[in-house]
mmCIF file of C-alpha atoms and ligand atoms in Angstrom:
data_model
loop_
_atom_site.group_PDB
_atom_site.id
_atom_site.type_symbol
_atom_site.label_atom_id
_atom_site.label_comp_id
_atom_site.label_asym_id
_atom_site.label_seq_id
_atom_site.Cartn_x
_atom_site.Cartn_y
_atom_site.Cartn_z
ATOM 1 C CA MET I 1 104.266 106.523 90.288
ATOM 2 C CA ASN I 2 104.908 106.898 93.752
ATOM 3 C CA GLY I 3 103.395 106.664 97.381
ATOM 4 C CA TYR I 4 101.836 103.537 98.761
ATOM 5 C CA TYR I 5 101.830 100.763 96.241
ATOM 6 C CA PHE I 6 99.051 98.204 97.296
ATOM 7 C CA ILE I 7 99.652 94.486 96.507
ATOM 8 C CA THR I 8 96.778 91.699 97.648
ATOM 9 C CA ASP I 9 97.561 88.691 99.522
ATOM 10 C CA SER I 10 94.528 86.615 99.951
ATOM 11 C CA THR I 11 96.302 84.453 102.327
ATOM 12 C CA LEU I 12 97.193 87.362 104.895
ATOM 13 C CA SER I 13 94.022 89.136 104.536
ATOM 14 C CA ARG I 14 91.034 89.116 106.781
ATOM 15 C CA ALA I 15 88.278 90.593 104.713
ATOM 16 C CA GLY I 16 89.296 89.269 101.354
ATOM 17 C CA ASN I 17 90.843 90.868 98.408
ATOM 18 C CA ILE I 18 87.635 92.493 96.981
ATOM 19 C CA ASN I 19 87.113 94.297 100.691
ATOM 20 C CA ASP I 20 90.973 95.047 100.725
ATOM 21 C CA VAL I 21 91.119 96.486 97.491
ATOM 22 C CA SER I 22 87.929 98.766 97.919
ATOM 23 C CA ARG I 23 89.621 99.901 100.881
ATOM 24 C CA ALA I 24 93.066 100.811 99.208
ATOM 25 C CA VAL I 25 91.459 102.480 96.376
ATOM 26 C CA ALA I 26 89.100 104.731 98.815
ATOM 27 C CA CYS I 27 92.456 105.918 100.025
ATOM 28 C CA GLY I 28 93.630 107.155 97.407
ATOM 29 C CA VAL I 29 96.287 104.420 96.205
ATOM 30 C CA GLU I 30 97.557 105.177 92.810
ATOM 31 C CA VAL I 31 98.502 101.370 92.206
ATOM 32 C CA VAL I 32 97.041 98.368 92.748
ATOM 33 C CA GLN I 33 98.531 95.011 92.143
ATOM 34 C CA TYR I 34 96.704 91.587 92.216
ATOM 35 C CA ARG I 35 99.088 88.959 93.138
ATOM 36 C CA ASN I 36 97.326 85.742 93.588
ATOM 37 C CA LYS I 37 100.017 82.570 93.819
ATOM 38 C CA ASN I 38 97.562 80.273 95.307
ATOM 39 C CA ALA I 39 94.269 80.087 92.983
ATOM 40 C CA GLU I 40 93.282 78.363 89.931
ATOM 41 C CA SER I 41 93.409 80.447 86.786
ATOM 42 C CA ARG I 42 89.479 80.583 86.615
ATOM 43 C CA LYS I 43 89.379 81.982 90.145
ATOM 44 C CA ILE I 44 92.206 84.416 89.471
ATOM 45 C CA TYR I 45 90.356 85.620 86.194
ATOM 46 C CA GLU I 46 87.122 86.136 87.973
ATOM 47 C CA GLU I 47 88.568 88.053 90.912
ATOM 48 C CA ALA I 48 90.605 89.985 88.309
ATOM 49 C CA VAL I 49 87.324 91.163 86.450
ATOM 50 C CA ARG I 50 86.038 92.221 89.605
ATOM 51 C CA LEU I 51 89.366 94.279 90.706
ATOM 52 C CA ARG I 52 89.611 95.898 87.246
ATOM 53 C CA LYS I 53 86.108 97.373 87.941
ATOM 54 C CA ILE I 54 86.768 98.706 91.444
ATOM 55 C CA CYS I 55 90.247 99.893 89.983
ATOM 56 C CA SER I 56 88.843 101.823 87.118
ATOM 57 C CA ASP I 57 90.472 105.222 88.233
ATOM 58 C CA VAL I 58 93.630 103.798 89.537
ATOM 59 C CA LEU I 59 96.335 101.630 87.797
ATOM 60 C CA PHE I 60 95.516 97.999 87.996
ATOM 61 C CA LEU I 61 98.478 95.592 87.232
ATOM 62 C CA ILE I 62 98.766 91.861 87.515
ATOM 63 C CA ASN I 63 101.450 89.911 88.762
ATOM 64 C CA ASP I 64 103.009 87.048 86.613
ATOM 65 C CA ARG I 65 100.020 86.550 83.988
ATOM 66 C CA ILE I 66 99.967 88.623 80.900
ATOM 67 C CA ASP I 67 97.108 86.348 79.535
ATOM 68 C CA ILE I 68 94.914 87.828 82.756
ATOM 69 C CA ALA I 69 96.353 91.221 82.245
ATOM 70 C CA LEU I 70 95.345 91.320 78.550
ATOM 71 C CA VAL I 71 91.811 89.688 78.888
ATOM 72 C CA THR I 72 90.827 92.219 81.823
ATOM 73 C CA LYS I 73 92.139 95.171 80.445
ATOM 74 C CA ALA I 74 94.581 95.780 82.996
ATOM 75 C CA ASP I 75 96.953 98.637 82.688
ATOM 76 C CA GLY I 76 99.937 96.681 82.728
ATOM 77 C CA VAL I 77 101.958 93.599 84.800
ATOM 78 C CA HIS I 78 104.495 92.995 87.247
ATOM 79 C CA LEU I 79 106.956 90.287 86.423
ATOM 80 C CA GLY I 80 110.269 88.752 88.457
ATOM 81 C CA GLN I 81 113.368 87.719 86.975
ATOM 82 C CA THR I 82 112.037 84.268 86.306
ATOM 83 C CA ASP I 83 108.691 85.019 84.659
ATOM 84 C CA ILE I 84 108.421 85.973 81.035
ATOM 85 C CA PRO I 85 111.243 88.538 79.925
ATOM 86 C CA CYS I 86 110.723 91.966 79.876
ATOM 87 C CA LEU I 87 111.484 92.302 76.037
ATOM 88 C CA VAL I 88 108.925 89.706 75.577
ATOM 89 C CA ALA I 89 106.360 90.779 77.663
ATOM 90 C CA ARG I 90 106.733 94.296 75.966
ATOM 91 C CA LYS I 91 106.312 92.530 72.448
ATOM 92 C CA ILE I 92 102.611 91.029 73.877
ATOM 93 C CA LEU I 93 101.181 93.843 75.420
ATOM 94 C CA GLY I 94 102.616 96.598 73.234
ATOM 95 C CA SER I 95 104.006 100.215 74.212
ATOM 96 C CA ARG I 96 100.780 101.579 76.097
ATOM 97 C CA LYS I 97 100.908 98.728 79.283
ATOM 98 C CA ILE I 98 102.680 99.306 82.192
ATOM 99 C CA ILE I 99 105.698 96.850 83.044
ATOM 100 C CA GLY I 100 107.192 96.474 86.150
ATOM 101 C CA ILE I 101 110.244 94.392 87.345
ATOM 102 C CA THR I 102 111.454 93.101 90.429
ATOM 103 C CA VAL I 103 115.465 93.372 90.544
ATOM 104 C CA HIS I 104 117.527 92.151 93.591
ATOM 105 C CA ASN I 105 120.924 93.987 92.106
ATOM 106 C CA LEU I 106 122.269 96.950 90.373
ATOM 107 C CA ALA I 107 122.702 94.744 87.191
ATOM 108 C CA GLU I 108 118.884 93.629 87.039
ATOM 109 C CA ALA I 109 118.042 96.932 87.814
ATOM 110 C CA LYS I 110 120.091 98.454 84.339
ATOM 111 C CA GLU I 111 118.812 95.348 82.269
ATOM 112 C CA ALA I 112 115.250 95.901 83.288
ATOM 113 C CA GLU I 113 115.558 99.705 82.276
ATOM 114 C CA THR I 114 117.134 98.998 79.154
ATOM 115 C CA SER I 115 114.607 96.341 78.291
ATOM 116 C CA GLY I 116 111.798 98.575 78.790
ATOM 117 C CA ALA I 117 110.665 98.385 81.937
ATOM 118 C CA ASP I 118 108.233 101.406 83.355
ATOM 119 C CA TYR I 119 109.186 101.086 87.070
ATOM 120 C CA LEU I 120 111.397 98.308 89.469
ATOM 121 C CA GLY I 121 110.559 96.541 92.553
ATOM 122 C CA VAL I 122 113.577 96.700 94.610
ATOM 123 C CA SER I 123 113.304 93.580 96.596
ATOM 124 C CA PRO I 124 113.847 92.459 99.513
ATOM 125 C CA ILE I 125 114.978 95.285 101.437
ATOM 126 C CA PHE I 126 114.484 93.630 104.572
ATOM 127 C CA GLN I 127 113.661 90.197 106.093
ATOM 128 C CA THR I 128 110.069 89.025 104.845
ATOM 129 C CA ASN I 129 107.926 86.004 105.960
ATOM 130 C CA THR I 130 105.507 87.065 103.183
ATOM 131 C CA LYS I 131 107.585 85.764 100.174
ATOM 132 C CA LEU I 132 109.793 82.823 101.492
ATOM 133 C CA ASP I 133 112.058 82.606 98.337
ATOM 134 C CA ALA I 134 112.412 86.355 98.463
ATOM 135 C CA GLY I 135 116.435 85.939 98.936
ATOM 136 C CA LYS I 136 118.646 87.718 101.273
ATOM 137 C CA PRO I 137 117.994 91.121 102.421
ATOM 138 C CA ALA I 138 119.462 94.029 100.722
ATOM 139 C CA GLY I 139 118.991 96.958 102.860
ATOM 140 C CA ILE I 140 118.234 100.106 102.001
ATOM 141 C CA ALA I 141 121.993 100.619 100.254
ATOM 142 C CA LEU I 142 120.457 98.838 97.004
ATOM 143 C CA ILE I 143 117.741 101.817 96.590
ATOM 144 C CA GLU I 144 120.371 104.122 96.836
ATOM 145 C CA GLU I 145 122.918 102.412 94.587
ATOM 146 C CA ILE I 146 119.936 101.827 91.974
ATOM 147 C CA ARG I 147 118.777 105.684 92.443
ATOM 148 C CA GLU I 148 122.273 106.800 91.736
ATOM 149 C CA GLN I 149 122.234 104.512 87.936
ATOM 150 C CA VAL I 150 118.637 104.160 87.104
ATOM 151 C CA SER I 151 115.936 107.130 86.648
ATOM 152 C CA ILE I 152 112.829 105.085 86.028
ATOM 153 C CA PRO I 153 110.469 104.678 88.931
ATOM 154 C CA LEU I 154 111.666 102.260 92.124
ATOM 155 C CA ILE I 155 108.878 100.719 94.286
ATOM 156 C CA ALA I 156 111.031 99.190 97.494
ATOM 157 C CA ILE I 157 109.327 96.110 98.789
ATOM 158 C CA GLY I 158 110.315 93.323 101.453
ATOM 159 C CA GLY I 159 109.815 93.472 105.391
ATOM 160 C CA ILE I 160 108.908 97.053 105.043
ATOM 161 C CA ASN I 161 106.937 98.188 108.019
ATOM 162 C CA HIS I 162 105.633 101.744 109.684
ATOM 163 C CA SER I 163 109.321 101.630 111.835
ATOM 164 C CA ASN I 164 111.777 101.363 108.727
ATOM 165 C CA ALA I 165 109.409 103.189 106.101
ATOM 166 C CA THR I 166 111.163 106.306 106.482
ATOM 167 C CA GLU I 167 114.880 105.176 106.114
ATOM 168 C CA VAL I 168 113.092 103.644 102.921
ATOM 169 C CA ILE I 169 111.868 106.757 101.433
ATOM 170 C CA ARG I 170 114.889 108.776 102.325
ATOM 171 C CA ALA I 171 117.136 106.030 100.143
ATOM 172 C CA GLY I 172 115.315 107.225 97.141
ATOM 173 C CA ALA I 173 112.402 104.995 96.807
ATOM 174 C CA ASP I 174 109.529 106.592 94.707
ATOM 175 C CA GLY I 175 106.998 104.140 96.383
ATOM 176 C CA LEU I 176 107.046 100.870 98.837
ATOM 177 C CA CYS I 177 104.809 98.165 99.123
ATOM 178 C CA ALA I 178 104.139 96.632 102.951
ATOM 179 C CA ILE I 179 101.978 93.651 102.814
ATOM 180 C CA SER I 180 101.817 91.765 105.739
ATOM 181 C CA CYS I 181 101.944 94.658 107.775
ATOM 182 C CA VAL I 182 98.678 96.236 105.960
ATOM 183 C CA VAL I 183 96.816 93.326 104.637
ATOM 184 C CA ALA I 184 97.153 91.256 108.062
ATOM 185 C CA LYS I 185 95.590 94.070 110.037
ATOM 186 C CA GLU I 186 92.241 94.821 110.752
ATOM 187 C CA ASN I 187 92.080 98.556 109.479
ATOM 188 C CA VAL I 188 93.732 98.118 106.442
ATOM 189 C CA ASP I 189 92.764 101.440 105.300
ATOM 190 C CA GLU I 190 94.276 103.033 108.905
ATOM 191 C CA GLU I 191 97.498 101.171 108.058
ATOM 192 C CA ILE I 192 97.447 102.544 104.345
ATOM 193 C CA LYS I 193 96.984 105.861 105.861
ATOM 194 C CA LYS I 194 100.319 105.675 107.854
ATOM 195 C CA PHE I 195 102.320 104.954 104.909
ATOM 196 C CA GLN I 196 100.583 107.732 102.695
ATOM 197 C CA LYS I 197 101.316 110.559 105.562
ATOM 198 C CA LEU I 198 104.750 109.131 105.921
ATOM 199 C CA PHE I 199 105.205 110.115 101.945
ATOM 200 C CA LYS I 200 103.807 113.421 102.356
ATOM 201 C CA GLU I 201 105.895 114.392 105.561
ATOM 202 C CA HIS I 202 108.880 113.709 103.469
ATOM 203 C CA ILE I 203 107.763 115.875 100.408
ATOM 204 C CA LYS I 204 106.961 118.691 103.055
ATOM 205 C CA GLY I 205 110.471 117.892 104.775
ATOM 206 C CA ASN I 206 112.466 118.765 101.345
HETATM 207 N N1 LIG E 301 108.170 90.298 96.603
HETATM 208 C C1 LIG E 301 109.079 90.158 97.062
HETATM 209 S S1 LIG E 301 109.253 90.466 99.064
HETATM 210 C C2 LIG E 301 107.437 90.269 99.042
HETATM 211 C C3 LIG E 301 107.142 90.231 97.663
HETATM 212 C C4 LIG E 301 105.700 89.909 97.099
HETATM 213 C C5 LIG E 301 106.613 89.938 100.065
HETATM 214 C C6 LIG E 301 106.923 91.504 100.833
HETATM 215 O O1 LIG E 301 105.954 91.469 101.865
HETATM 216 P P1 LIG E 301 105.711 91.959 103.180
HETATM 217 O O2 LIG E 301 105.087 91.382 104.242
HETATM 218 O O3 LIG E 301 105.956 93.438 102.963
HETATM 219 O O4 LIG E 301 107.446 91.939 103.694
HETATM 220 MG MG1 LIG E 302 106.298 86.864 89.634
#
């Protein structure tokens, strides 16, 4: 799992989740996470069914909702520290589904890896207005610290933009997500491509 990781945000989106995800898939993103904190379950279910079809050839993950992931045959879920524990989610989902866990420090990262997480969301790296309860920015030092002691992929998130993404990648993140500076812009695909270019340049530079 690496490169630009796409997360939906219908409150910031200009053209809606269906349009944004179609564009992200056309850009060649490897992962799409459907995150919807505001809608009722019926709406989330119906949108997830549509998004699953658009994401037939990319990894399709659902934020928080194990039930929606199961019923839409998503590839997995993304869970936070206050969601269903990773070990319990694994029991429900089985060994073949992907489970991503948000972590804020090294202890949470080690615990998530031991509990069978497939990748970690390292959060928040910088200050963000997109998730108001994200906590105190950890800086890229947290990516470096976790990178040294944990071997599963690290996806950095929180306040990442085109100016600070290079230091995030250099710190050891396998992937990154930047919601507001992609989804709130008119040309979602152009913004995604800029991040994808940074990853390509990093690979070449190494
Ligand atoms: N989880 C941790 S920070 C965050 C999420 C979903 C929001 C990131 O949004 P932005 O706009 O890229 O700062
Ligand atoms: Mg959650």
